[in-house]
Every structure is written in structure tokens, then in C-alpha cells.
Amino acid sequence: MQPRDQWTSNLGFVLAAAGSAVGLGNLWKFPYITYANDGGAFVLVYLLCILLVGMPIMMAEIMVGRKTQKSPVGAMKEAVGDAWGLVGGFGVLSGFLLLGFYTNVAGWTILYVVECLDWSTGGFDSAQAGGDAFVGMIQNGGLQVGLSALFMGATVWVVSNGVSGGIERAARILLPVLFGILLVLFFNSLRMDGAGEAWGFIFRPNFSELGRDGVLEALGHSFFTLSLGMGAMVTYGSYMARRDSVVKAAGWVVILDTVIAMLATIIMFSVIFSQPGLRESVGRSTAGMLFITLPELFYTIVPMGKVLAPLFYTLVGFAALTSTVSLLEVVVSYFIDERGVSRKKASLICGGSTFGLSILTGLSFGAVGGLSSFEIFHEEAGLFATLDHFVANWALPLGGFFLTVGVGWFMPKAVTRAELEDSGTPGFVYPVWLFFIRFVSPVAVGAIILAVILGEADFN
Ligand code: PHE
């Protein structure tokens, strides 16, 4: 067997894990679900979930990976007990489903790079770039499938080249540049008329506007955005050297991810609240918010926007790539570690079968009637919306729930303590973490899930 690959340093791990966490969840999904859930209260619950549930589970997942140096199924078996391999298996399945719809949105970034190049050279027309144009694009089935094929191809290519070679190198360059452009956008957004209204919308909580399903969505999104609940962080942790600190790494990933999500949201709402027509456009197609709002900002306000716009969508594409890579890596590492398949072969087979699923989800934006209209979850029509809702709101929180129970209650304390404590970790960290992983996180996740199940008969 080949020796197991490793990150080149602690920074390498942080960048790769942050590359997994920072993606379309931050830039595409969080802003639009914040809009759909009326802002303030939703954002507050989301931030609480990140802190009370996300952070402890992030530490637990990295720890299980680093300790066992195995991918999720083997890692859970070894760290917690044979039956817990099922939790890892459930994660592999969630990863497969998630990647099956995520690649579609990732594919839109490729098209937007091309669009922006066109706008930068030929001129930008708001009316033409609005919601209807977006809807027209996603209803074009051939285009959707072609775009996901390109994106899946890129993902397979990186994963087949292995972790430290492909993944880490990509994240090292991309994250800092993406962050820089977001800052430029952020400072420009502050000058817009709608900025005040935007900040109010995001930060002034109004609990009468948040229902049970909104709370579940906030919880689910905290898992989605941090790449938790399906073993991605277990897998990345398994490539971590034992000398690296779990606590520090987890803290950095959580902070980076949250800051980027908040920046993206503030930027987008400042644009939306500054241009009345845009609000309507976005209202008709919330899923397209990232693609409908920002061209406005780039082409009408930001200095050098013509240069920054294509660069920005390129970076969003790469941020999505460092996430799809971590998703595929979970599935691929299962076949490498547990089934003895070679990395190249596993990448091709897993990527190919996930692409099969993305063809179906890509045709569910209106191109094929039957795929686009069926409804299992209330107001989530079509395969894409159904998978997104199922994975983010149900599968990841459930996976995370069993992980907290397994790690908190069934791993010996001496083992978890030894894993978390190193020379740099203050003494209070371990007992606080243990309290959260045993009580706070599972109770919070369990209570929200139960409240939703018991509260509404049609499961949403
Ligand atoms: N965290 C990624 C994002 O926010 C999505 C993801 C989820 C990646 C789960 C890996 C695992 O875009």
C-alpha cells in the first residue's frame, strides 16, 4: 500500500479545510436563504448554531480523522465502534447526493465568467442581465448538463492528483485572493444608498418572522457551510499530522467561513436595497441572487469593476471547486481505504456516477417537466430543490447528531482528552468541549429536528 498522503503543514490543513468550508454555501446559498427567511432572526440563529453546534462538531470530526488516519467509515469504526461505521457510510451517501446538485450551481460560475468577459468588453445592460435572463439560462437543459460536465471533470482531475498536490496548492492561492476581492466589494457596498437598510435587515432580529422550518434551515445551513455532518472534515483530518493542533485549526476554519458568509451577504443586500427593480428580480428567482445582484455592483459602482467581475466569478468557481473536491474526496477515499481501489480509478468511477445524478438535477430547473415539478418537501419543487433540502436540512444534521453521540459518549475520555490537549491548548478547552459535545450540541440538534417533525405533519 502507498503511504498515506499528508498536508505539508498546519497551515496547509487550515487552507484546505477552509477551502472545503468556503464555497457556494457562503456565496450563493447563505445570502439567498437569509433573504427567503427574512433576515435578522434567521442570521442570529445561524450564528448561534455555528458557535454551539458547528464549532464542537468541527473539532470532533477533525479529531476522529487525525487520530485514526482513516476515511469516515473506517475512522468511525476504529474510533467509536464497529456499528458506528454506519454513520460514516451515511456520510458517504450524503456526500454523493450533495455533490449531485452542487455541481450544477458550480457550473453556473463558468458561464458567468464568460458572460462577464462579454459585458466587460461589450457593455453591460441591467435589464438584460436580470432575473429573466438567469431563469432562461437555467432552463436550458443542454447548457446545464454541459456546464456540470466541465465542472465535474475539473473535480475528478484534482482529486485524482491527491491531497497535498492538488487540493492544498489550489486553496493556498485562491482563498486570499477571493478574500481580497470581497473586501473591495464590501467597502464599495458601504457607499450605496441601500447599505443602511441592508445592515438592518441582516442584523435586526425579528422573531415573529422565523418559523420552525426557518430554525431547521439555519441549523442545516450551519452544517452545510462548515462541511460538517458527512465526514469531509474527518477525511481531511485524516491527512493531518499528529503534531498539528485540532483546536486552532477548527477555530480558524470556523472564523474564516463565517466572516466570508457575512461579507457576501452584506454586499448582496446593499445592492438589492439600493436598486428597487432588483428586489423584484431577485424575489422571482432567489436561487439566482449571487448571479443577479453582483453584476450590478461591479458594472455600475465598483472602480475597475470590468476587470474585477470576471476575476470574481472565476474565484467563486474555484471556491466551489475546493468544496466539490472535498466532497468527492470523501466518496473516493472510502473506495481507496475500504475497498482497495486505486485513486485514479476511484476518482473516475465516483465522479462519473455523481455526474449521472447531476444530469438529472441539472434538468430539474424547468428543462424536463417531471423532474422540475414534483414536490416531496413543501414548496421545494423539483429534484434539485428536493435534494438540497433533504441533504442540508435532514441528512447533515442527523449525521452530525450521531457523530456527537458517538464521540461524546462512546469514545473513552482519556482518548479524546489526549487528542485535543496539546502544549498550546488552555486547560478549560477540553471540559468545555466535552460538555458541548455531550449535551449542548446533541440536545440542540435533536430538539430542532423533533420540533419540526412533531410540529408539522408534512416534514418541513
Ligand atoms: N461547505 C461547502 C460550502 O459551503 C459545501 C460542502 C458541504 C462541502 C459538505 C463539503 C461537505 O459551499
Coordinates of C-alpha atoms and ligand atoms in Angstrom, one line a residue:
M1 CA 0.0 0.0 0.0
Q2 CA 1.2 3.5 -0.7
P3 CA 2.0 5.7 2.4
R4 CA -0.9 7.9 3.3
D5 CA -0.7 11.5 1.9
Q6 CA -0.4 14.4 4.3
W7 CA -0.8 18.1 4.3
T8 CA 2.6 19.9 4.2
S9 CA 1.9 21.8 7.4
N10 CA -0.8 23.0 9.8
L11 CA -1.4 26.0 7.6
G12 CA -1.9 23.6 4.7
F13 CA -4.6 21.8 6.6
V14 CA -6.3 25.0 7.6
L15 CA -6.3 26.3 4.0
A16 CA -7.6 23.0 2.6
A17 CA -10.3 22.7 5.2
A18 CA -11.3 26.3 4.8
G19 CA -11.3 25.7 1.0
S20 CA -13.8 22.9 1.7
A21 CA -15.9 25.1 4.0
V22 CA -15.9 28.3 2.0
G23 CA -17.8 27.7 -1.2
L24 CA -21.2 28.1 -2.7
G25 CA -22.7 27.7 0.8
N26 CA -21.3 31.1 1.7
L27 CA -21.5 33.0 -1.5
W28 CA -24.6 31.6 -3.1
K29 CA -26.7 29.8 -0.6
F30 CA -26.5 31.8 2.7
P31 CA -27.4 35.2 1.1
Y32 CA -30.5 33.7 -0.6
I33 CA -31.8 31.7 2.3
T34 CA -31.3 34.8 4.5
Y35 CA -33.5 36.7 2.1
A36 CA -36.1 33.9 1.9
N37 CA -36.2 33.7 5.7
D38 CA -36.5 37.5 6.3
G39 CA -33.0 38.2 7.7
G40 CA -32.2 39.2 11.3
A41 CA -33.6 36.3 13.4
F42 CA -32.5 33.7 10.9
V43 CA -29.0 35.1 10.9
L44 CA -28.8 35.1 14.7
V45 CA -30.0 31.5 14.9
Y46 CA -27.5 30.6 12.3
L47 CA -24.6 32.3 14.2
L48 CA -25.7 30.5 17.4
C49 CA -25.7 27.2 15.6
I50 CA -22.2 27.8 14.3
L51 CA -20.9 28.5 17.7
L52 CA -22.8 26.0 19.8
V53 CA -23.1 23.1 17.4
G54 CA -20.7 23.7 14.5
M55 CA -17.5 24.5 16.4
P56 CA -17.6 21.5 18.7
I57 CA -18.5 19.1 15.9
M58 CA -15.8 20.6 13.7
M59 CA -13.3 19.7 16.5
A60 CA -14.8 16.2 16.9
E61 CA -14.6 15.4 13.2
I62 CA -11.0 16.6 12.7
M63 CA -10.0 14.7 15.8
V64 CA -11.6 11.4 14.7
G65 CA -9.8 11.8 11.4
R66 CA -6.4 12.7 12.8
K67 CA -6.5 10.0 15.4
T68 CA -7.4 7.1 13.1
Q69 CA -5.8 8.4 9.9
K70 CA -8.7 6.8 8.1
S71 CA -11.7 7.9 6.0
P72 CA -15.1 8.2 7.6
V73 CA -16.3 4.6 7.6
G74 CA -13.1 3.1 8.9
A75 CA -12.5 6.1 11.2
M76 CA -15.8 5.8 13.0
K77 CA -15.4 2.0 13.3
E78 CA -12.0 2.4 14.8
A79 CA -12.6 5.4 17.0
V80 CA -16.1 4.6 18.3
G81 CA -17.1 1.0 17.5
D82 CA -18.0 -1.2 14.6
A83 CA -21.6 -0.3 14.3
W84 CA -20.7 3.4 14.0
G85 CA -19.2 2.7 10.6
L86 CA -22.8 3.1 9.5
V87 CA -22.6 6.8 10.4
G88 CA -19.6 7.1 8.2
G89 CA -21.4 5.2 5.4
F90 CA -24.4 7.6 5.7
G91 CA -21.9 10.4 5.3
V92 CA -20.5 9.0 2.1
L93 CA -24.0 8.7 0.8
S94 CA -24.8 12.3 1.8
G95 CA -21.6 13.5 0.1
F96 CA -22.7 11.7 -3.1
L97 CA -26.1 13.4 -3.1
L98 CA -24.7 16.8 -2.2
L99 CA -22.2 16.7 -5.0
G100 CA -25.0 15.6 -7.3
F101 CA -26.8 19.0 -7.0
Y102 CA -23.9 21.3 -6.0
T103 CA -22.0 20.8 -9.4
N104 CA -24.9 22.5 -11.2
V105 CA -24.6 25.8 -9.3
A106 CA -20.8 25.4 -9.6
G107 CA -21.3 25.1 -13.4
W108 CA -23.1 28.5 -13.4
T109 CA -19.9 30.2 -12.3
I110 CA -18.2 29.0 -15.5
L111 CA -21.0 30.6 -17.6
Y112 CA -20.8 33.8 -15.6
V113 CA -17.1 34.2 -16.2
V114 CA -17.9 34.1 -19.9
E115 CA -20.8 36.5 -19.5
C116 CA -18.7 38.9 -17.6
L117 CA -16.0 38.9 -20.2
D118 CA -18.7 39.7 -22.6
W119 CA -20.1 42.5 -20.5
S120 CA -16.7 43.9 -19.7
T121 CA -15.9 44.2 -23.4
G122 CA -19.3 44.8 -25.0
G123 CA -21.1 46.8 -22.3
F124 CA -23.4 45.9 -19.5
D125 CA -27.2 46.3 -19.7
S126 CA -29.0 45.7 -16.3
A127 CA -32.3 44.7 -17.9
Q128 CA -30.6 42.0 -20.0
A129 CA -28.7 40.7 -17.0
G130 CA -31.6 40.5 -14.7
G131 CA -33.7 37.6 -13.3
D132 CA -35.3 36.6 -16.5
A133 CA -32.0 36.1 -18.2
F134 CA -30.9 34.0 -15.3
V135 CA -34.1 31.8 -15.4
G136 CA -33.7 31.4 -19.2
M137 CA -30.2 30.1 -18.6
I138 CA -31.0 27.5 -16.0
Q139 CA -33.9 26.2 -18.1
N140 CA -31.6 25.4 -20.9
G141 CA -31.0 21.7 -20.3
G142 CA -28.2 21.1 -22.7
L143 CA -26.3 24.1 -21.3
Q144 CA -26.8 22.9 -17.7
V145 CA -25.5 19.4 -18.4
G146 CA -22.5 20.7 -20.3
L147 CA -21.5 23.1 -17.5
S148 CA -21.8 20.4 -14.8
A149 CA -19.7 18.1 -17.1
L150 CA -17.0 20.6 -17.2
F151 CA -17.1 21.2 -13.5
M152 CA -17.2 17.5 -12.6
G153 CA -14.2 16.9 -15.0
A154 CA -12.2 19.5 -13.1
T155 CA -13.1 18.0 -9.8
V156 CA -12.1 14.5 -10.8
W157 CA -8.8 15.8 -12.2
V158 CA -7.9 17.5 -8.9
V159 CA -9.0 14.5 -6.7
S160 CA -7.1 12.0 -8.9
N161 CA -3.9 14.0 -8.2
G162 CA -4.1 13.5 -4.5
V163 CA -4.5 15.8 -1.5
S164 CA -1.4 17.7 -0.9
G165 CA -0.6 18.0 -4.6
G166 CA -3.9 19.2 -5.9
I167 CA -6.1 20.4 -3.1
E168 CA -3.7 22.2 -0.9
R169 CA -2.0 24.0 -3.6
A170 CA -5.2 25.3 -5.1
A171 CA -6.5 26.6 -1.7
R172 CA -3.2 28.3 -0.9
I173 CA -3.6 30.8 -3.7
L174 CA -7.4 31.1 -4.1
L175 CA -8.6 31.9 -0.7
P176 CA -6.5 35.0 -0.1
V177 CA -7.4 36.5 -3.5
L178 CA -11.1 35.8 -3.1
F179 CA -11.0 37.4 0.3
G180 CA -9.3 40.5 -1.1
I181 CA -11.9 41.0 -3.8
L182 CA -14.7 40.5 -1.2
L183 CA -13.1 43.3 0.8
V184 CA -13.1 45.6 -2.2
L185 CA -16.7 44.9 -2.8
F186 CA -17.5 45.3 0.8
F187 CA -16.0 48.8 1.1
N188 CA -17.8 49.8 -2.1
S189 CA -21.1 48.5 -0.9
L190 CA -20.9 50.7 2.2
R191 CA -21.3 53.7 -0.1
M192 CA -24.5 52.5 -1.6
D193 CA -27.9 54.1 -0.7
G194 CA -29.3 50.8 0.5
A195 CA -26.5 49.9 2.8
G196 CA -28.3 51.1 6.0
E197 CA -31.4 49.1 5.2
A198 CA -29.3 46.1 4.3
W199 CA -27.5 46.1 7.7
G200 CA -30.8 46.5 9.5
F201 CA -32.3 43.5 7.5
I202 CA -29.4 41.3 8.4
F203 CA -28.7 42.3 12.0
R204 CA -32.0 43.4 13.5
P205 CA -33.7 40.2 14.7
N206 CA -37.5 39.9 14.4
F207 CA -38.5 36.6 15.8
S208 CA -42.1 36.8 14.7
E209 CA -40.8 36.2 11.2
L210 CA -38.9 33.0 11.9
G211 CA -40.8 29.7 12.0
R212 CA -39.7 26.2 12.9
D213 CA -38.7 25.4 9.4
G214 CA -36.5 28.5 9.4
V215 CA -34.8 27.4 12.5
L216 CA -34.1 24.0 10.9
E217 CA -32.8 25.7 7.8
A218 CA -30.4 27.8 9.9
L219 CA -29.2 24.7 11.7
G220 CA -28.9 22.7 8.5
H221 CA -27.0 25.5 6.9
S222 CA -24.5 25.7 9.7
F223 CA -23.6 22.1 8.9
F224 CA -23.6 22.7 5.1
T225 CA -21.4 25.8 5.2
L226 CA -18.8 24.2 7.6
S227 CA -18.8 20.9 5.6
L228 CA -20.0 19.0 8.7
G229 CA -22.2 16.0 9.2
M230 CA -20.9 13.9 6.4
G231 CA -17.3 13.2 7.1
A232 CA -15.5 15.7 4.9
M233 CA -13.6 17.0 8.0
V234 CA -12.9 13.5 9.2
T235 CA -11.4 12.8 5.8
Y236 CA -9.3 16.0 5.7
G237 CA -8.3 15.4 9.4
S238 CA -7.0 12.0 8.4
Y239 CA -4.4 13.7 6.3
M240 CA -3.3 15.8 9.2
A241 CA 0.0 15.2 11.0
R242 CA -0.4 14.3 14.7
R243 CA 1.6 17.2 15.8
D244 CA -0.9 19.8 14.5
S245 CA -3.4 21.4 16.8
V246 CA -7.1 20.4 16.3
V247 CA -8.4 23.3 18.3
K248 CA -6.5 26.0 16.5
A249 CA -7.3 24.6 13.1
A250 CA -11.0 24.2 13.8
G251 CA -11.2 27.8 15.2
W252 CA -9.6 29.2 12.0
V253 CA -11.8 27.4 9.7
V254 CA -15.0 28.4 11.5
I255 CA -13.9 32.1 11.7
L256 CA -12.9 32.3 8.0
D257 CA -16.1 30.6 6.9
T258 CA -18.4 32.8 9.0
V259 CA -16.6 36.1 8.0
I260 CA -16.8 35.3 4.3
A261 CA -20.5 34.4 4.5
M262 CA -21.3 37.6 6.4
L263 CA -19.3 39.7 4.0
A264 CA -21.1 38.2 1.0
T265 CA -24.5 38.8 2.5
I266 CA -23.9 42.4 3.4
I267 CA -22.6 43.1 0.0
M268 CA -25.5 41.5 -1.8
F269 CA -28.2 43.1 0.3
S270 CA -26.6 46.5 0.0
V271 CA -27.0 46.1 -3.8
I272 CA -30.5 44.8 -3.6
F273 CA -31.8 47.5 -1.3
S274 CA -30.2 50.2 -3.4
Q275 CA -32.0 49.2 -6.6
P276 CA -35.7 48.8 -6.4
G277 CA -36.1 46.8 -9.6
L278 CA -33.6 44.3 -8.4
R279 CA -35.6 43.4 -5.4
E280 CA -38.3 42.1 -7.7
S281 CA -35.9 40.4 -9.9
V282 CA -34.3 38.6 -7.0
G283 CA -37.7 37.8 -5.5
R284 CA -38.7 35.8 -8.6
S285 CA -35.5 33.8 -8.5
T286 CA -33.9 33.8 -5.1
A287 CA -31.6 30.9 -6.1
G288 CA -30.0 33.2 -8.6
M289 CA -29.2 36.0 -6.2
L290 CA -25.4 35.7 -6.4
F291 CA -25.7 35.9 -10.2
I292 CA -28.3 38.6 -10.5
T293 CA -27.1 41.1 -7.9
L294 CA -23.4 41.4 -8.2
P295 CA -23.0 42.3 -11.9
E296 CA -25.0 45.4 -11.0
L297 CA -22.4 46.3 -8.3
F298 CA -19.4 45.5 -10.5
Y299 CA -20.6 47.3 -13.6
T300 CA -22.2 50.4 -12.0
I301 CA -20.4 51.2 -8.8
V302 CA -17.0 49.5 -8.3
P303 CA -14.0 51.2 -9.8
M304 CA -12.3 48.7 -12.1
G305 CA -15.4 46.5 -11.9
K306 CA -14.9 45.5 -15.5
V307 CA -11.7 43.8 -14.5
L308 CA -12.8 42.5 -11.2
A309 CA -16.1 41.0 -12.3
P310 CA -14.7 38.2 -14.5
L311 CA -12.0 37.6 -11.9
F312 CA -14.5 37.4 -9.1
Y313 CA -16.7 34.7 -10.8
T314 CA -13.5 32.8 -11.6
L315 CA -12.7 32.8 -7.9
V316 CA -16.2 31.8 -6.9
G317 CA -15.8 28.9 -9.3
F318 CA -12.5 27.9 -7.7
A319 CA -14.0 28.3 -4.2
A320 CA -16.7 25.9 -5.4
L321 CA -14.0 23.6 -6.8
T322 CA -12.2 23.3 -3.4
S323 CA -15.5 22.3 -2.0
T324 CA -16.5 19.8 -4.7
V325 CA -13.1 18.3 -4.3
S326 CA -13.6 17.7 -0.6
L327 CA -17.0 16.1 -1.3
L328 CA -15.6 13.8 -4.0
E329 CA -12.6 13.0 -1.7
V330 CA -15.0 11.6 0.9
V331 CA -16.5 9.2 -1.5
V332 CA -13.2 8.3 -3.2
S333 CA -11.3 7.8 0.0
Y334 CA -13.9 5.3 1.1
F335 CA -13.2 3.2 -2.0
I336 CA -9.4 3.6 -1.6
D337 CA -9.3 2.8 2.1
E338 CA -12.0 0.2 2.4
R339 CA -12.2 -1.4 -1.0
G340 CA -8.6 -1.2 -2.1
V341 CA -9.4 0.6 -5.4
S342 CA -6.7 2.9 -6.9
R343 CA -7.1 6.6 -6.5
K344 CA -7.3 7.2 -10.3
K345 CA -9.9 4.5 -10.8
A346 CA -11.9 5.5 -7.8
S347 CA -12.0 9.2 -8.8
L348 CA -13.2 8.3 -12.3
I349 CA -15.9 5.9 -11.2
C350 CA -17.2 8.1 -8.3
G351 CA -17.0 11.3 -10.4
G352 CA -18.8 9.5 -13.3
S353 CA -21.6 8.2 -11.2
T354 CA -22.1 11.5 -9.4
F355 CA -22.3 13.2 -12.8
G356 CA -25.1 10.8 -13.7
L357 CA -27.0 12.3 -10.8
S358 CA -26.1 15.9 -11.7
I359 CA -27.6 15.4 -15.2
L360 CA -30.9 14.7 -13.6
T361 CA -30.7 17.7 -11.2
G362 CA -29.5 19.9 -14.0
L363 CA -32.6 19.2 -15.9
S364 CA -34.8 20.0 -12.9
F365 CA -34.8 23.8 -13.3
G366 CA -37.6 23.6 -15.9
A367 CA -35.9 21.8 -18.8
V368 CA -37.7 18.5 -18.0
G369 CA -41.2 18.9 -16.6
G370 CA -41.4 15.7 -14.5
L371 CA -38.0 16.4 -12.8
S372 CA -38.8 20.0 -12.2
S373 CA -42.3 20.0 -10.6
F374 CA -42.7 17.1 -8.2
E375 CA -42.7 18.1 -4.5
I376 CA -41.8 16.0 -1.5
F377 CA -41.0 18.9 0.8
H378 CA -43.4 21.8 1.0
E379 CA -42.6 24.5 -1.5
E380 CA -39.4 22.7 -2.7
A381 CA -40.3 21.8 -6.2
G382 CA -38.1 19.6 -8.4
L383 CA -35.1 17.3 -7.9
F384 CA -32.6 20.0 -7.3
A385 CA -34.6 21.7 -4.5
T386 CA -35.6 18.4 -3.0
L387 CA -32.0 17.0 -2.8
D388 CA -30.8 20.3 -1.4
H389 CA -33.5 20.4 1.2
F390 CA -33.1 16.7 2.1
V391 CA -29.3 16.8 2.4
A392 CA -28.8 20.2 4.1
N393 CA -31.8 20.1 6.5
W394 CA -32.0 16.4 7.3
A395 CA -29.1 14.3 6.3
L396 CA -26.3 16.5 7.6
P397 CA -27.9 17.4 11.0
L398 CA -28.7 13.7 11.5
G399 CA -25.2 12.7 10.6
G400 CA -23.9 15.3 13.0
F401 CA -26.2 14.2 15.7
F402 CA -25.0 10.6 15.7
L403 CA -21.4 11.8 15.5
T404 CA -21.7 13.9 18.6
V405 CA -23.3 11.0 20.5
G406 CA -20.7 8.6 19.3
V407 CA -17.7 10.8 20.0
G408 CA -19.1 12.3 23.2
W409 CA -20.5 9.2 24.9
F410 CA -18.7 6.2 23.4
M411 CA -15.1 7.3 22.9
P412 CA -13.1 7.0 26.1
K413 CA -12.5 10.3 27.8
A414 CA -8.8 9.6 28.1
V415 CA -8.5 9.3 24.3
T416 CA -10.5 12.4 23.4
R417 CA -8.6 14.4 26.0
A418 CA -5.2 13.3 24.7
E419 CA -6.3 14.2 21.2
L420 CA -7.5 17.7 22.0
E421 CA -4.9 18.8 24.5
D422 CA -1.5 19.8 23.4
S423 CA 1.0 22.1 24.8
G424 CA -0.7 25.2 23.3
T425 CA -4.3 24.4 24.4
P426 CA -5.6 26.2 27.5
G427 CA -6.9 23.8 30.2
F428 CA -10.5 24.9 30.1
V429 CA -10.9 23.9 26.4
Y430 CA -11.3 20.2 27.0
P431 CA -14.0 20.2 29.7
V432 CA -16.0 22.9 27.8
W433 CA -15.8 20.9 24.6
L434 CA -16.9 17.7 26.3
F435 CA -19.9 19.5 27.8
F436 CA -20.9 20.8 24.4
I437 CA -20.3 17.6 22.5
R438 CA -22.2 15.5 25.1
F439 CA -25.1 17.8 26.0
V440 CA -25.4 21.1 24.1
S441 CA -24.9 20.0 20.5
P442 CA -26.9 16.8 20.5
V443 CA -29.7 18.4 22.5
A444 CA -29.9 21.4 20.2
V445 CA -29.9 19.3 17.1
G446 CA -32.3 16.7 18.5
A447 CA -34.7 19.4 19.8
I448 CA -34.8 21.3 16.5
I449 CA -35.4 18.1 14.5
L450 CA -38.1 16.8 16.8
A451 CA -39.8 20.2 16.9
V452 CA -40.1 20.2 13.2
I453 CA -41.2 16.6 13.0
L454 CA -43.8 16.9 15.7
G455 CA -44.9 20.4 14.7
E456 CA -45.8 19.8 11.1
A457 CA -47.1 16.7 9.5
D458 CA -45.6 17.3 6.1
F459 CA -42.0 17.3 7.4
N460 CA -40.8 20.8 6.8
Ligands
PHE1 N1 -19.2 23.8 2.8 C1 -19.4 23.9 1.4 C2 -20.0 25.2 1.1 O1 -20.3 26.0 1.9 C3 -20.2 22.7 1.0 C4 -19.8 21.4 1.5 C5 -20.6 20.7 2.4 C6 -18.6 20.9 1.2 C7 -20.3 19.5 2.9 C8 -18.2 19.7 1.7 C9 -19.0 19.0 2.5 O2 -20.1 25.5 -0.1

